[in-house]
Coordinates of C-alpha atoms in Angstrom, one line a residue:
X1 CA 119.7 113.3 86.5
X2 CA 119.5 115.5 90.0
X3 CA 119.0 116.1 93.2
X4 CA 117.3 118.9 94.8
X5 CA 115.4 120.5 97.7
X6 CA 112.7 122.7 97.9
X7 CA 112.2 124.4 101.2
X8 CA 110.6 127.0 104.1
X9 CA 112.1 128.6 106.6
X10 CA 108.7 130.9 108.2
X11 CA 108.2 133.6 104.8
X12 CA 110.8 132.3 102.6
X13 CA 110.5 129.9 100.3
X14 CA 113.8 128.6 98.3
X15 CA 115.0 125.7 95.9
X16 CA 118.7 124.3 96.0
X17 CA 119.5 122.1 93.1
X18 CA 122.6 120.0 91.7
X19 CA 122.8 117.9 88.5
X20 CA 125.0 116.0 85.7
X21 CA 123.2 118.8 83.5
X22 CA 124.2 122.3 82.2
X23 CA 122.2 124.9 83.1
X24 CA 119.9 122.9 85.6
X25 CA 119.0 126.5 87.5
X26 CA 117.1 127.3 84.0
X27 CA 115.0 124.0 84.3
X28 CA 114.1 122.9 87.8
X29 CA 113.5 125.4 90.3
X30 CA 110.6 128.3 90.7
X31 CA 109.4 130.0 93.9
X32 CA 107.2 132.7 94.6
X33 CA 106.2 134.7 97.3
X34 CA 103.6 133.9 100.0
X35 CA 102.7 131.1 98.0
X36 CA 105.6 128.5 98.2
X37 CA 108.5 126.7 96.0
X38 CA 108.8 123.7 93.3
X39 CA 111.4 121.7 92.0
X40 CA 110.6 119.8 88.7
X41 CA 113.4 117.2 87.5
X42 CA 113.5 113.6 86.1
X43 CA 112.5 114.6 82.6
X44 CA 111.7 117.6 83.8
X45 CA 108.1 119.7 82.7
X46 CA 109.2 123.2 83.2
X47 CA 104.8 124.0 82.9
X48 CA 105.0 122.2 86.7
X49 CA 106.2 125.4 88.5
X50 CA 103.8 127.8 87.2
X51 CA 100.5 124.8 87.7
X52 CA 102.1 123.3 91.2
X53 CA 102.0 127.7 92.3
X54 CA 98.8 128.4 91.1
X55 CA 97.5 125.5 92.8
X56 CA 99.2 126.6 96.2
X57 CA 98.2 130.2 95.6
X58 CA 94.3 129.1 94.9
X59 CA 94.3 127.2 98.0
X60 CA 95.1 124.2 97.5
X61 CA 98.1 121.8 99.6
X62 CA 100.8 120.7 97.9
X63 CA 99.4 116.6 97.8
X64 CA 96.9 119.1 95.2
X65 CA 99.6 120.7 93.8
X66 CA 101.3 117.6 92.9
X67 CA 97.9 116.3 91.6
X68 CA 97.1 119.4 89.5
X69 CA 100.3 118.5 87.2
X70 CA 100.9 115.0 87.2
X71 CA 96.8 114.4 87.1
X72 CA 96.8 115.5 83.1
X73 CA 100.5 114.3 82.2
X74 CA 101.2 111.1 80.4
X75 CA 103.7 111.4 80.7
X76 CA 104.3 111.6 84.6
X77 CA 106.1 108.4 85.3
X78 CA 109.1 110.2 84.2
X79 CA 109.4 112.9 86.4
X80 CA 109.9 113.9 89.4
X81 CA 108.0 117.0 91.3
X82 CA 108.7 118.8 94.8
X83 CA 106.2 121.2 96.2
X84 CA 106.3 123.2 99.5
X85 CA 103.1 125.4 100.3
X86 CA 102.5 127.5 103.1
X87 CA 101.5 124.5 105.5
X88 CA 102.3 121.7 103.7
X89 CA 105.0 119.3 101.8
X90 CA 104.8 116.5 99.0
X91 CA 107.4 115.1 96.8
X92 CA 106.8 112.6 93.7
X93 CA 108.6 110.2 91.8
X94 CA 107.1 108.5 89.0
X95 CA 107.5 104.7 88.3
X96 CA 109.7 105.0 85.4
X97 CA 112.6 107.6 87.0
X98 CA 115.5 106.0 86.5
X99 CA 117.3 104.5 89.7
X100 CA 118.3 105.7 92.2
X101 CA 115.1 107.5 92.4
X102 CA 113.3 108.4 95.4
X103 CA 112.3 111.5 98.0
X104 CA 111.3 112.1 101.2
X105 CA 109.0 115.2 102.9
X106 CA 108.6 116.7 106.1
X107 CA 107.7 119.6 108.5
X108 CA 109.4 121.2 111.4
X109 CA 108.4 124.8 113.1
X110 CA 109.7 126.8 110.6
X111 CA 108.3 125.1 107.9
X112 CA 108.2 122.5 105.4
X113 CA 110.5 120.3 102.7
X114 CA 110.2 118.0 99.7
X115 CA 113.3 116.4 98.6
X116 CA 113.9 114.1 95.9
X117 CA 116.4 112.9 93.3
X118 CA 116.9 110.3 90.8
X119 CA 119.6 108.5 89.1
X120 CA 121.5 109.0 92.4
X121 CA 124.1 106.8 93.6
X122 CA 121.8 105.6 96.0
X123 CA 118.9 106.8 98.9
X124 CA 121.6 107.4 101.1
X125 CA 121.9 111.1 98.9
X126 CA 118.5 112.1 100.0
X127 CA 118.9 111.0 103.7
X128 CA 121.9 113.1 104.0
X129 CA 120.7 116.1 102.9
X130 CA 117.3 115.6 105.2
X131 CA 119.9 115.1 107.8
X132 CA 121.8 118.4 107.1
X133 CA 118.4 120.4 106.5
X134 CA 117.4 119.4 109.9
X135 CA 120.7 119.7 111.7
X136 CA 120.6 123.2 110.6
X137 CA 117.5 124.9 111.9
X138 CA 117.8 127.7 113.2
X139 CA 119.9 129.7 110.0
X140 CA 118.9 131.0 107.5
X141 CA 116.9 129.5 104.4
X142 CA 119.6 129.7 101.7
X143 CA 122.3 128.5 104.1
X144 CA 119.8 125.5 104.9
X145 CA 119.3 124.8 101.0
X146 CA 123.3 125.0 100.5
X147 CA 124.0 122.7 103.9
X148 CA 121.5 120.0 102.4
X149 CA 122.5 120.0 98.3
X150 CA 126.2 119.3 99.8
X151 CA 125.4 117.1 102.3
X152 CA 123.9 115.1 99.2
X153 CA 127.1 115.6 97.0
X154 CA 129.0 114.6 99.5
X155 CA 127.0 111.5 100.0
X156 CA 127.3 110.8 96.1
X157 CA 125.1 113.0 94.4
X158 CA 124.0 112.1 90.9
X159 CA 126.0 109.0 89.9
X160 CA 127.1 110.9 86.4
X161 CA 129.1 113.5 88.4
X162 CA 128.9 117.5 88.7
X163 CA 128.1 120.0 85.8
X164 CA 125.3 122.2 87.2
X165 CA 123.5 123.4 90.2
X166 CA 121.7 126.9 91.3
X167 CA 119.5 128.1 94.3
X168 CA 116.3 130.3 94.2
X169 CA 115.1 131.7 97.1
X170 CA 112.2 134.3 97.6
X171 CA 111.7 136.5 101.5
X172 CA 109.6 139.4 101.7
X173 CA 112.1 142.4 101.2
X174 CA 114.9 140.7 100.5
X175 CA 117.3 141.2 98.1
X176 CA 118.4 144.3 96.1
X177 CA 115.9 147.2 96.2
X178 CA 113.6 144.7 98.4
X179 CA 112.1 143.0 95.2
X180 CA 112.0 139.7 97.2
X181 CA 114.5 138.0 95.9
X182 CA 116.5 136.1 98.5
X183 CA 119.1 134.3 95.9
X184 CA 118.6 134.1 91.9
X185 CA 122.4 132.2 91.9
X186 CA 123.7 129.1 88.7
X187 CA 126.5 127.6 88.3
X188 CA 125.8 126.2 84.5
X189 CA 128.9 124.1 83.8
X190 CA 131.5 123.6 86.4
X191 CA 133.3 120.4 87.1
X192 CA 132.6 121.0 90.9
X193 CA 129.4 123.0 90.8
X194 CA 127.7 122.6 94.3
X195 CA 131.3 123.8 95.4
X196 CA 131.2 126.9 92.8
X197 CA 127.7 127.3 94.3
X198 CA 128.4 127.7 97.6
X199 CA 130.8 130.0 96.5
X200 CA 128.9 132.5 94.7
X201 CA 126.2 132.0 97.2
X202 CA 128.9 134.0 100.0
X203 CA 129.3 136.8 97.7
X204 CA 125.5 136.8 96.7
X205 CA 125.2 137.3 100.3
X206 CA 127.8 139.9 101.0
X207 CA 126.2 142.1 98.0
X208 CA 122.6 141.5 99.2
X209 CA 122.7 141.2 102.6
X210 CA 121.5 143.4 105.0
X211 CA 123.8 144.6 107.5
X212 CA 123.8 141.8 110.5
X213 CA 126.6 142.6 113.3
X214 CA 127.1 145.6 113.1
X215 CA 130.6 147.3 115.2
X216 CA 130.9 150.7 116.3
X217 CA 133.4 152.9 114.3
X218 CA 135.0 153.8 117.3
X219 CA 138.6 153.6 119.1
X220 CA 141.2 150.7 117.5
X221 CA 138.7 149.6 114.9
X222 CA 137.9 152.8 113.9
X223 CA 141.7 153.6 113.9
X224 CA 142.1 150.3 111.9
X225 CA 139.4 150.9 109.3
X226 CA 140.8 154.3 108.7
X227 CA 144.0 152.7 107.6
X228 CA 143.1 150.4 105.2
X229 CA 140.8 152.5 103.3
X230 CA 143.5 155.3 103.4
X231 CA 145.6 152.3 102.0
X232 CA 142.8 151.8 99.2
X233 CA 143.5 155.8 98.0
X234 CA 140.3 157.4 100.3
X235 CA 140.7 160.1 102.5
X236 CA 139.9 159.9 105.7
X237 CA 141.1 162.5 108.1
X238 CA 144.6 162.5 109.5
X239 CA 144.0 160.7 112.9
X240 CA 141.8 157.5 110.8
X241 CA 138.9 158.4 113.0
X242 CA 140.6 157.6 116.2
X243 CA 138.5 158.6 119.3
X244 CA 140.1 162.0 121.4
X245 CA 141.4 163.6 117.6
X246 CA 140.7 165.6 114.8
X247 CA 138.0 163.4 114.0
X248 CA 136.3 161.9 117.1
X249 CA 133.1 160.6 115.7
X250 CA 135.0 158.6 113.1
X251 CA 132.8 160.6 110.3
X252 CA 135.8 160.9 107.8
X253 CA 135.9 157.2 108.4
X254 CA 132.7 156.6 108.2
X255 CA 132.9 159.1 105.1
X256 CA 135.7 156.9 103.1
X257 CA 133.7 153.6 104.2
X258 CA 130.8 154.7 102.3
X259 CA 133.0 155.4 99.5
X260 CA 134.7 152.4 99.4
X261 CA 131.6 150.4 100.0
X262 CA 130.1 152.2 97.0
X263 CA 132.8 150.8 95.0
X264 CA 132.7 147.4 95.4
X265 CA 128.9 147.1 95.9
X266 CA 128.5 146.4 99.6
X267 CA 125.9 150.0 100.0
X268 CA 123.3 147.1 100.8
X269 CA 125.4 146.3 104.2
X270 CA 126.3 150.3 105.3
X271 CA 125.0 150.8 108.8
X272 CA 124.7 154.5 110.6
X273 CA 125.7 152.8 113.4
X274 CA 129.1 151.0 112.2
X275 CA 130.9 148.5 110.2
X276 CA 129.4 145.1 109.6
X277 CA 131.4 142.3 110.4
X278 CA 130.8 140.9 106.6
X279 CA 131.9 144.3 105.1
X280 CA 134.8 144.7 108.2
X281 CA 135.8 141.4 106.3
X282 CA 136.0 142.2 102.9
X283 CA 138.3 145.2 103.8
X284 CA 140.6 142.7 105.5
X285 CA 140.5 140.7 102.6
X286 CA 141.5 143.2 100.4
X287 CA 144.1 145.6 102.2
X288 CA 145.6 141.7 103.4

């Protein structure tokens, strides 16, 4: 009933997920940090994450990880298990999954990935995304995950259609407040859900993000910025923080960003040293 991929990139550990199921980010994917990530599916045994984790984080590799669950399960033939550890990768697929049903593991420099799916339109889902997770080393883990669940979709995803799909991703300080927490994003019932995904997934970013490229608030930009947040109703000096006025340091506009970033939730992203490009952005967006 899904496809999914559960994946490394160095201290972050994430799983992308898409199904003909509601609320498949509720069922199928767990992570946690310095330990590694899981993705249980087929007829899924929500107990795997927690047992396939504490297995990682007592030492063992994910081939243990994988044992540690299905080992005790009668009822493992039905299911489906990805595990990535630390330093290593397994994926299973019991005898009675229902076909298409298959996965395939691996490990690169950055890190390791199980992927697997079942009642797929056929093995060509799960060598498309393996193709787009390793096509795209080099960014980041969730825009990895994303590139590899659509590749898959793309290539046919689960043969009942769309309905649900999420992404779960842990890195040490990410996320709001630093709690680790990379991406915590579900779609639960959309006709196009990896689409809605991906999405949510930009503005997930945008809100928890750290600042990246950051520009100088100085000159034309400065002059720029100044105008569309006076547009938006904040003050910010009568020159817009143009260099050689009233304001040469651009702190009224740097003053009114803050504001205005405050509003609409992008705090995560202010830089002392400028705009970010994502933020810079979202004002265009806005002010058209």
């Amino acid at each position: 009933m899904t496809f999914s991929i559960a994946g490394q990139v160095g201290d972050a550990f994430g799983v992308a997920v898409a199904s003909k199921f509601p609320f498949v980010g509720a069922v199928v994917p767990q992570a946690r940090l310095g330990v590694g990530a899981v993705a249980t599916q087929a007829m899924a045994r929500v107990s795997y994450r927690s047992t396939a984790l504490d297995a990682l984080a007592g030492g063992g590799d994910a081939g243990a990880a994988v044992a540690a669950c299905t080992g005790p399960d009668d009822g493992r033939e039905h299911r489906q298990l990805g595990v990535v550890g630390v330093d290593s990768q397994a994926t299973w697929t019991g005898t009675e999954c229902m076909d298409w049903a298959g996965g395939v593991s691996g490990r690169e420099a950055t890190g390791g990935y199980a992927i697997q799916g079942n009642i797929l339109t056929g093995r060509d889902v799960v060598e498309a995304m393996e193709r787009a997770w390793l096509a795209s080393a080099g960014g980041s883990l969730s825009d990895r995950l994303l590139a590899a669940l659509l590749a898959g979709d793309e290539a046919g995803g689960d043969s009942r259609g769309r309905q649900g799909a999420a992404l779960y991703a842990v890195s040490p300080g990410a996320g709001y407040d630093g709690c680790g927490v990379l991406a915590d994003v579900r779609v639960d019932d959309h006709p196009q859900a990896p689409q809605e995904l991906a999405r949510l997934l930009s503005i997930n970013d945008l809100l928890f993000g750290t600042a990246e490229e950051v520009l100088p608030l100085t000159g034309e930009l400065a002059d720029e910025v100044g105008r569309r947040l006076a547009s938006l109703g904040h003050d910010t000096g009568s020159d817009h923080g143009s260099e050689g006025g009233s304001d040469p340091g651009g702190r009224g506009v740097a003053a009114a960003l803050e504001a205005w970033a405050s509003e609409a939730n992008y705090e995560m992203r202010l830089s002392p040293d400028g705009i970010d490009t994502k933020v810079l952005a979202a004002l265009r967006d806005e002010t058209g």
